[in-house]
Amino acid sequence: MNCGGTVRQFCSLWIAMATGQKLMRAVRVFEFGGPEVLKLRSDVAVPVPQSHQVLIKVHACGVNPVETYIRSGTYSRKPALPYTPGSDVSGIIESVGDNVSAFKKGDRVFCTSTVSGGYAEFALAADHTVYPLPETLDLRQGAALGIAYFTACRALFHSARARAGECVLVHGASGGVGLATCQIARAHGLKVLGTAGSEEGKTLVLKNGAHEVFNHKEANYIDKIKTYCGDKDKGVDVIIEMLANENLSNDLKLLSYGGRVVVVGCRGPIKINPRDTMAKETSIIGVSLFSSTKEEFQQFAGILQAGMEKGWVKPVIGSEYPLEKVAQAHEDIIHGSGKTGKMILLL
């Protein structure tokens, strides 16, 4: 039977009734394009966990810029169509597959990736990507951990090799990854500088670990950072860069000898002068969370578990959207100004 549109949905519902299969609401992408290609469906089969998998009843799911690039078809990695976006969910274990011993039905968890997609009422995840969520954090905060905090760990410790006593500039510090980076860096003995685009953002960054914060919408903020660093030959040791296509050229002028720019976010090309890297032997390093090995994920999880126990891992939630507003969320995460905290979908 060739079912299309409303007819396809009716067919799915009829088949589910006939077979006893459970259905759920989920966002589906049938073609690459703008936010309008995100389609909320109510006829999606609830997946069944296989060996070493768990099924999570999703309470919240993080929204990340990379998901907009994948949806548009411009990202290097393209999923097979149709697919459900979303990686970092939090919720309650609904069921577990064979050979899963670390989790049971009813456990509160968060994850760094999903098998079936996170913009849905239920999500499958491999058990090694799932972590216990302590009672000290709520389920909304759980959805802010999987991408933002693990990315911050990889950027600081794997890519930048940051050390206690060094100075780090978080360039774009008021978003989910930025605030996570500030908290982690401060807890590990770094001098933390941050930037934000509003007074609200500046206040938030200061409350979450930064020693000093600058408004990156001010024309002379780069000069203010240089003045703060003191001697003209000094600068910052590490820059965690959230918008390299705008800031990379200036970043290179802010670094100290042997300094490193770690590119977490970039939305296009930028012209730089490679000579700016030569005199101080500085480096530009890209970061991709999902290049991490299982062992590296476990290392990052260990760092964050300690932070949750000691209380310095404190995810800040920004904009919240119901699943019905997913297209607006994708629009806002790219084009909204002065973002503060982690954007999430609530189910």
CSV table of C-alpha atoms in Angstrom, one decimal:
chain,number,residue,atom,x,y,z
A,1,MET,CA,0.0,0.0,0.0
A,2,ASN,CA,1.3,3.4,-0.9
A,3,CYS,CA,0.4,5.7,2.0
A,4,GLY,CA,1.2,9.4,1.9
A,5,GLY,CA,0.6,12.3,4.2
A,6,THR,CA,-2.6,11.9,6.3
A,7,VAL,CA,-3.3,8.5,4.7
A,8,ARG,CA,0.1,7.2,5.8
A,9,GLN,CA,-0.6,8.3,9.4
A,10,PHE,CA,-4.0,6.6,9.3
A,11,CYS,CA,-2.3,3.4,8.0
A,12,SER,CA,0.2,3.5,10.8
A,13,LEU,CA,-2.5,3.9,13.4
A,14,TRP,CA,-4.5,1.0,11.9
A,15,ILE,CA,-1.5,-1.3,11.8
A,16,ALA,CA,-0.6,-0.4,15.4
A,17,MET,CA,-4.2,-1.2,16.6
A,18,ALA,CA,-4.1,-4.5,14.7
A,19,THR,CA,-0.7,-5.6,16.1
A,20,GLY,CA,-0.8,-4.0,19.5
A,21,GLN,CA,2.3,-1.9,18.7
A,22,LYS,CA,2.7,1.2,20.8
A,23,LEU,CA,2.9,4.6,19.1
A,24,MET,CA,4.4,7.9,20.3
A,25,ARG,CA,4.8,11.5,19.2
A,26,ALA,CA,8.1,12.3,17.6
A,27,VAL,CA,9.6,14.9,15.3
A,28,ARG,CA,10.5,13.4,11.9
A,29,VAL,CA,12.5,14.9,9.0
A,30,PHE,CA,11.6,13.5,5.6
A,31,GLU,CA,13.7,16.0,3.6
A,32,PHE,CA,16.6,18.3,4.3
A,33,GLY,CA,15.8,22.0,4.5
A,34,GLY,CA,14.7,24.8,6.8
A,35,PRO,CA,13.0,24.5,10.2
A,36,GLU,CA,9.7,23.9,8.4
A,37,VAL,CA,10.9,20.3,7.5
A,38,LEU,CA,10.6,19.3,11.2
A,39,LYS,CA,7.3,17.5,11.3
A,40,LEU,CA,5.6,16.4,14.5
A,41,ARG,CA,4.0,13.0,14.1
A,42,SER,CA,1.9,10.9,16.4
A,43,ASP,CA,2.2,7.7,14.5
A,44,VAL,CA,5.8,6.7,15.2
A,45,ALA,CA,6.4,3.3,16.6
A,46,VAL,CA,7.9,3.2,20.1
A,47,PRO,CA,11.3,1.4,19.6
A,48,VAL,CA,12.2,-1.8,21.4
A,49,PRO,CA,15.6,-2.0,23.1
A,50,GLN,CA,18.0,-4.6,21.8
A,51,SER,CA,21.1,-6.0,23.4
A,52,HIS,CA,23.1,-3.3,25.3
A,53,GLN,CA,20.3,-0.8,24.7
A,54,VAL,CA,17.9,1.0,27.0
A,55,LEU,CA,14.6,2.7,26.2
A,56,ILE,CA,14.2,6.2,27.9
A,57,LYS,CA,10.9,7.9,28.5
A,58,VAL,CA,12.0,11.4,27.6
A,59,HIS,CA,11.3,14.3,29.9
A,60,ALA,CA,13.5,16.8,28.1
A,61,CYS,CA,15.9,17.0,25.1
A,62,GLY,CA,18.6,19.5,24.4
A,63,VAL,CA,18.6,21.6,21.3
A,64,ASN,CA,22.0,22.1,19.7
A,65,PRO,CA,23.2,24.2,16.7
A,66,VAL,CA,24.6,21.1,15.0
A,67,GLU,CA,21.1,19.7,14.8
A,68,THR,CA,20.1,22.6,12.6
A,69,TYR,CA,23.1,22.0,10.3
A,70,ILE,CA,22.2,18.3,10.0
A,71,ARG,CA,18.6,19.2,9.3
A,72,SER,CA,19.6,21.6,6.6
A,73,GLY,CA,21.7,19.0,4.8
A,74,THR,CA,24.8,21.2,5.0
A,75,TYR,CA,26.7,19.1,7.6
A,76,SER,CA,29.3,16.6,6.7
A,77,ARG,CA,27.3,13.8,8.3
A,78,LYS,CA,23.8,13.2,6.8
A,79,PRO,CA,21.5,10.7,8.4
A,80,ALA,CA,19.3,8.5,6.3
A,81,LEU,CA,15.8,9.9,5.7
A,82,PRO,CA,13.5,10.0,7.5
A,83,TYR,CA,15.0,10.5,10.9
A,84,THR,CA,14.4,12.0,14.3
A,85,PRO,CA,16.9,14.7,15.5
A,86,GLY,CA,18.2,15.0,19.0
A,87,SER,CA,21.0,13.5,21.1
A,88,ASP,CA,21.1,14.7,24.7
A,89,VAL,CA,18.0,13.6,26.5
A,90,SER,CA,17.0,13.1,30.1
A,91,GLY,CA,14.3,11.0,31.5
A,92,ILE,CA,13.3,7.7,33.1
A,93,ILE,CA,14.3,4.2,32.0
A,94,GLU,CA,11.2,2.6,30.6
A,95,SER,CA,12.8,-0.8,29.7
A,96,VAL,CA,16.2,-2.4,29.1
A,97,GLY,CA,17.5,-4.9,26.5
A,98,ASP,CA,19.5,-8.0,27.0
A,99,ASN,CA,23.0,-7.7,28.6
A,100,VAL,CA,22.2,-4.4,30.4
A,101,SER,CA,23.1,-4.6,34.1
A,102,ALA,CA,23.9,-1.0,35.0
A,103,PHE,CA,20.3,0.3,34.6
A,104,LYS,CA,16.7,-0.8,35.4
A,105,LYS,CA,13.2,0.4,34.8
A,106,GLY,CA,12.6,3.6,36.8
A,107,ASP,CA,16.2,4.9,36.9
A,108,ARG,CA,16.7,8.7,36.3
A,109,VAL,CA,19.3,9.1,33.5
A,110,PHE,CA,20.7,11.4,30.9
A,111,CYS,CA,22.6,10.5,27.8
A,112,THR,CA,25.2,11.9,25.3
A,113,SER,CA,23.6,10.3,22.2
A,114,THR,CA,20.6,8.3,21.0
A,115,VAL,CA,20.0,5.5,18.6
A,116,SER,CA,16.5,6.6,17.5
A,117,GLY,CA,16.6,10.4,18.1
A,118,GLY,CA,15.8,12.5,21.1
A,119,TYR,CA,12.9,14.8,19.8
A,120,ALA,CA,10.4,12.1,20.8
A,121,GLU,CA,8.4,10.7,23.8
A,122,PHE,CA,10.7,7.7,23.9
A,123,ALA,CA,14.3,7.3,22.8
A,124,LEU,CA,16.7,4.3,22.4
A,125,ALA,CA,20.2,4.7,23.6
A,126,ALA,CA,23.2,2.4,23.8
A,127,ASP,CA,23.9,1.6,27.5
A,128,HIS,CA,27.5,3.0,27.4
A,129,THR,CA,26.1,6.5,26.4
A,130,VAL,CA,23.8,6.6,29.4
A,131,TYR,CA,24.6,8.0,32.9
A,132,PRO,CA,22.8,8.2,36.2
A,133,LEU,CA,21.2,11.6,37.0
A,134,PRO,CA,21.7,12.4,40.7
A,135,GLU,CA,18.7,13.7,42.7
A,136,THR,CA,20.5,17.0,43.2
A,137,LEU,CA,19.7,17.9,39.5
A,138,ASP,CA,16.2,17.9,38.0
A,139,LEU,CA,15.3,16.3,34.7
A,140,ARG,CA,15.4,19.6,32.9
A,141,GLN,CA,19.0,20.1,34.0
A,142,GLY,CA,19.7,16.6,32.9
A,143,ALA,CA,19.0,17.5,29.3
A,144,ALA,CA,21.7,20.2,29.5
A,145,LEU,CA,24.5,17.8,30.4
A,146,GLY,CA,25.1,15.3,27.6
A,147,ILE,CA,26.4,17.6,24.8
A,148,ALA,CA,27.3,20.9,26.6
A,149,TYR,CA,29.3,19.6,29.5
A,150,PHE,CA,31.0,16.7,27.6
A,151,THR,CA,31.9,19.1,24.8
A,152,ALA,CA,33.4,21.6,27.4
A,153,CYS,CA,35.5,18.8,28.9
A,154,ARG,CA,36.8,17.7,25.5
A,155,ALA,CA,37.6,21.3,24.6
A,156,LEU,CA,39.4,22.1,27.8
A,157,PHE,CA,41.3,18.9,28.6
A,158,HIS,CA,41.6,17.0,25.4
A,159,SER,CA,42.0,19.7,22.8
A,160,ALA,CA,43.5,22.6,24.7
A,161,ARG,CA,45.3,20.6,27.4
A,162,ALA,CA,44.4,23.3,29.8
A,163,ARG,CA,46.2,23.3,33.1
A,164,ALA,CA,45.6,24.9,36.5
A,165,GLY,CA,47.0,28.4,36.7
A,166,GLU,CA,46.4,29.1,33.0
A,167,CYS,CA,44.1,31.8,31.7
A,168,VAL,CA,41.1,30.8,29.6
A,169,LEU,CA,38.8,33.1,27.6
A,170,VAL,CA,35.4,31.6,26.9
A,171,HIS,CA,34.4,33.6,23.8
A,172,GLY,CA,30.6,33.4,23.9
A,173,ALA,CA,30.2,32.2,27.5
A,174,SER,CA,26.5,32.7,28.2
A,175,GLY,CA,25.2,29.7,26.2
A,176,GLY,CA,25.0,26.0,27.3
A,177,VAL,CA,28.6,25.1,26.4
A,178,GLY,CA,30.0,28.4,27.5
A,179,LEU,CA,28.6,28.2,31.0
A,180,ALA,CA,29.6,24.6,31.3
A,181,THR,CA,33.2,25.6,30.3
A,182,CYS,CA,33.3,28.4,32.9
A,183,GLN,CA,32.1,26.1,35.7
A,184,ILE,CA,34.6,23.3,34.8
A,185,ALA,CA,37.5,25.7,34.2
A,186,ARG,CA,37.0,27.5,37.5
A,187,ALA,CA,36.7,24.2,39.4
A,188,HIS,CA,40.0,23.1,37.9
A,189,GLY,CA,42.0,26.1,38.9
A,190,LEU,CA,42.1,28.2,35.8
A,191,LYS,CA,41.7,32.0,35.6
A,192,VAL,CA,38.4,32.4,33.7
A,193,LEU,CA,37.4,35.3,31.4
A,194,GLY,CA,34.2,35.3,29.5
A,195,THR,CA,32.2,37.3,27.0
A,196,ALA,CA,28.4,37.8,26.6
A,197,GLY,CA,26.2,40.0,24.5
A,198,SER,CA,23.9,41.5,27.2
A,199,GLU,CA,24.0,42.6,30.9
A,200,GLU,CA,21.9,39.6,31.8
A,201,GLY,CA,24.4,37.4,30.0
A,202,LYS,CA,27.4,39.0,31.7
A,203,THR,CA,25.8,38.6,35.2
A,204,LEU,CA,25.0,34.9,34.4
A,205,VAL,CA,28.6,34.3,33.3
A,206,LEU,CA,30.0,35.8,36.5
A,207,LYS,CA,27.7,33.7,38.6
A,208,ASN,CA,28.9,30.6,36.9
A,209,GLY,CA,32.7,30.7,37.4
A,210,ALA,CA,34.1,33.7,35.4
A,211,HIS,CA,36.5,36.0,37.2
A,212,GLU,CA,35.8,38.8,34.6
A,213,VAL,CA,33.4,39.2,31.8
A,214,PHE,CA,33.3,41.5,28.7
A,215,ASN,CA,30.5,42.5,26.4
A,216,HIS,CA,31.4,41.2,22.9
A,217,LYS,CA,28.9,43.7,21.3
A,218,GLU,CA,31.0,46.6,22.4
A,219,ALA,CA,33.3,47.9,19.6
A,220,ASN,CA,36.4,48.0,21.9
A,221,TYR,CA,35.9,44.9,23.9
A,222,ILE,CA,39.0,43.2,22.5
A,223,ASP,CA,41.1,46.2,23.7
A,224,LYS,CA,39.5,45.8,27.1
A,225,ILE,CA,40.6,42.2,27.3
A,226,LYS,CA,44.1,43.1,26.2
A,227,THR,CA,44.2,45.8,28.9
A,228,TYR,CA,42.9,43.3,31.5
A,229,CYS,CA,45.7,40.9,30.6
A,230,GLY,CA,48.3,43.6,31.2
A,231,ASP,CA,51.7,43.4,29.5
A,232,LYS,CA,51.4,43.7,25.7
A,233,ASP,CA,53.4,40.5,25.3
A,234,LYS,CA,51.0,38.6,27.5
A,235,GLY,CA,47.6,37.3,26.7
A,236,VAL,CA,45.3,34.4,27.3
A,237,ASP,CA,46.6,30.8,27.2
A,238,VAL,CA,43.4,29.2,25.9
A,239,ILE,CA,40.4,30.5,24.0
A,240,ILE,CA,37.3,28.4,23.8
A,241,GLU,CA,35.7,29.8,20.7
A,242,MET,CA,31.9,29.5,20.0
A,243,LEU,CA,31.7,31.6,16.8
A,244,ALA,CA,35.0,31.3,14.9
A,245,ASN,CA,33.7,32.7,11.7
A,246,GLU,CA,33.4,36.1,13.4
A,247,ASN,CA,36.2,36.0,16.1
A,248,LEU,CA,39.1,33.8,15.0
A,249,SER,CA,41.2,36.7,13.6
A,250,ASN,CA,40.9,38.6,16.8
A,251,ASP,CA,41.5,35.5,18.9
A,252,LEU,CA,44.9,35.0,17.4
A,253,LYS,CA,45.9,38.5,18.6
A,254,LEU,CA,44.8,37.8,22.1
A,255,LEU,CA,46.9,34.7,22.7
A,256,SER,CA,50.0,34.4,24.9
A,257,TYR,CA,53.1,32.5,23.8
A,258,GLY,CA,52.1,28.9,23.0
A,259,GLY,CA,48.4,29.8,23.3
A,260,ARG,CA,45.6,27.7,21.8
A,261,VAL,CA,42.3,28.6,20.2
A,262,VAL,CA,39.8,25.7,20.4
A,263,VAL,CA,37.0,26.0,17.8
A,264,VAL,CA,33.8,24.7,19.3
A,265,GLY,CA,31.4,26.6,17.0
A,266,CYS,CA,31.7,28.0,13.5
A,267,ARG,CA,29.0,29.0,10.9
A,268,GLY,CA,31.0,30.0,7.9
A,269,PRO,CA,34.4,31.0,6.5
A,270,ILE,CA,36.7,33.8,7.9
A,271,LYS,CA,39.9,35.4,6.5
A,272,ILE,CA,42.9,35.2,8.9
A,273,ASN,CA,46.6,36.0,8.6
A,274,PRO,CA,48.6,32.8,9.4
A,275,ARG,CA,51.5,35.1,10.4
A,276,ASP,CA,49.5,35.8,13.5
A,277,THR,CA,50.2,32.3,14.7
A,278,MET,CA,54.0,32.4,14.1
A,279,ALA,CA,55.7,34.8,16.5
A,280,LYS,CA,54.0,33.3,19.5
A,281,GLU,CA,53.8,29.7,18.1
A,282,THR,CA,50.1,29.5,18.7
A,283,SER,CA,47.7,26.9,17.6
A,284,ILE,CA,44.1,26.6,16.2
A,285,ILE,CA,42.5,23.3,17.1
A,286,GLY,CA,39.0,22.0,16.2
A,287,VAL,CA,36.9,20.0,18.5
A,288,SER,CA,34.3,17.4,17.7
A,289,LEU,CA,32.7,15.6,20.7
A,290,PHE,CA,31.8,12.5,18.8
A,291,SER,CA,35.4,11.9,17.8
A,292,SER,CA,35.8,10.9,21.4
A,293,THR,CA,36.5,7.2,22.2
A,294,LYS,CA,34.5,5.3,24.7
A,295,GLU,CA,37.4,5.7,27.2
A,296,GLU,CA,37.4,9.4,26.7
A,297,PHE,CA,33.7,9.7,27.3
A,298,GLN,CA,34.2,7.7,30.5
A,299,GLN,CA,37.0,10.2,31.6
A,300,PHE,CA,34.7,13.1,30.9
A,301,ALA,CA,31.9,11.4,32.8
A,302,GLY,CA,34.2,10.9,35.8
A,303,ILE,CA,35.1,14.6,35.8
A,304,LEU,CA,31.4,15.6,35.7
A,305,GLN,CA,30.3,13.0,38.3
A,306,ALA,CA,32.8,14.5,40.7
A,307,GLY,CA,31.4,18.0,39.8
A,308,MET,CA,27.9,16.8,40.5
A,309,GLU,CA,28.9,15.4,43.8
A,310,LYS,CA,30.8,18.5,44.9
A,311,GLY,CA,28.0,20.8,43.5
A,312,TRP,CA,29.9,22.8,40.9
A,313,VAL,CA,28.1,21.2,37.9
A,314,LYS,CA,25.0,23.4,37.9
A,315,PRO,CA,23.3,23.4,34.4
A,316,VAL,CA,21.5,26.6,33.6
A,317,ILE,CA,18.4,26.2,31.5
A,318,GLY,CA,17.5,28.9,29.0
A,319,SER,CA,14.6,28.9,26.6
A,320,GLU,CA,12.2,26.0,26.9
A,321,TYR,CA,9.9,24.8,24.1
A,322,PRO,CA,7.1,22.2,23.8
A,323,LEU,CA,7.6,19.6,21.1
A,324,GLU,CA,5.0,21.5,19.0
A,325,LYS,CA,7.4,24.5,18.8
A,326,VAL,CA,10.5,22.6,17.6
A,327,ALA,CA,10.7,24.7,14.4
A,328,GLN,CA,10.8,27.9,16.4
A,329,ALA,CA,13.5,26.4,18.6
A,330,HIS,CA,15.6,25.7,15.6
A,331,GLU,CA,15.0,29.2,14.3
A,332,ASP,CA,15.9,30.8,17.6
A,333,ILE,CA,19.1,28.9,18.4
A,334,ILE,CA,20.7,30.2,15.2
A,335,HIS,CA,19.1,33.7,14.8
A,336,GLY,CA,18.2,34.6,18.4
A,337,SER,CA,20.5,37.1,20.1
A,338,GLY,CA,21.9,37.1,23.6
A,339,LYS,CA,21.2,33.4,24.3
A,340,THR,CA,21.6,32.5,27.9
A,341,GLY,CA,21.7,28.9,29.2
A,342,LYS,CA,20.9,25.7,27.5
A,343,MET,CA,17.9,25.5,25.1
A,344,ILE,CA,15.7,22.4,25.7
A,345,LEU,CA,12.5,20.8,24.4
A,346,LEU,CA,10.0,19.6,27.1
A,347,LEU,CA,7.9,16.6,26.6
